[in-house]
């Protein structure tokens, strides 16, 4: 079994894992330097780094690495710790580096207007695989999005019926109207997508939230929605808005640990009745760029 082919297959299937590599050896160990072991998200493994208690501990650490998406190093002294006694003549020390194997970050952009074109460019440059969906063939075309993973020109309901976002997926809603935004949001919050964002003013955000909850969609599903979408950097133009949105996508993807200036009102202000005129005006100007 070729471990590199297994890694490629894992990523193509949209799954995650972790690779453990022996990077340094001192003395005698039951394996060899550069030996590798792949731990998949279902707990199965490919390859080996020598078996025994060392491999069992590395397996557990690998599960944590794929969950945290951050690499780590481990050192094992087989000479001093009796629990690593395998009955073999081993008395060395080994260093093991464990790195996450992550599926491609899939970005679904609903809407193919001015903001979408710029978001596609910036997000793709940041490493996202982009799919664009719009019900207008003149907008959702390979000519406007030449390097997109996929461009879907069909009714939003039809498109949503065949798209299956996973936990590595990101959804940004920037259609040309509130009604379409609400249709897509209704579907998006019920997917396992890692990120859901929707453009719009505070007034629009609250109105859509209320309408969808009246339909029976659980209010807690909106806790993870970023609306208005993007970091609050004062963005106005489509180009600036694309940067703000991509920055927020990156922050979520990289597990940013410090507080960031999010614009979302869904989490803490779901009951506020109206937006102040100045704030509403800014976001309605942004929507006009879609």
Coordinates of C-alpha atoms in Angstrom, one line a residue, residues 18 29 75 107 123 132 146 183 232 244 259:
X18 CA -2.8 12.8 10.0
X29 CA 14.5 1.4 17.7
X75 CA 9.8 12.3 21.6
X107 CA -16.1 27.6 -1.2
X123 CA -10.5 33.4 -2.2
X132 CA -20.1 29.5 -8.3
X146 CA -12.3 30.7 -15.8
X183 CA -33.9 30.5 0.1
X232 CA -15.5 44.7 9.8
X244 CA -13.1 41.3 4.0
X259 CA -11.0 38.3 18.9

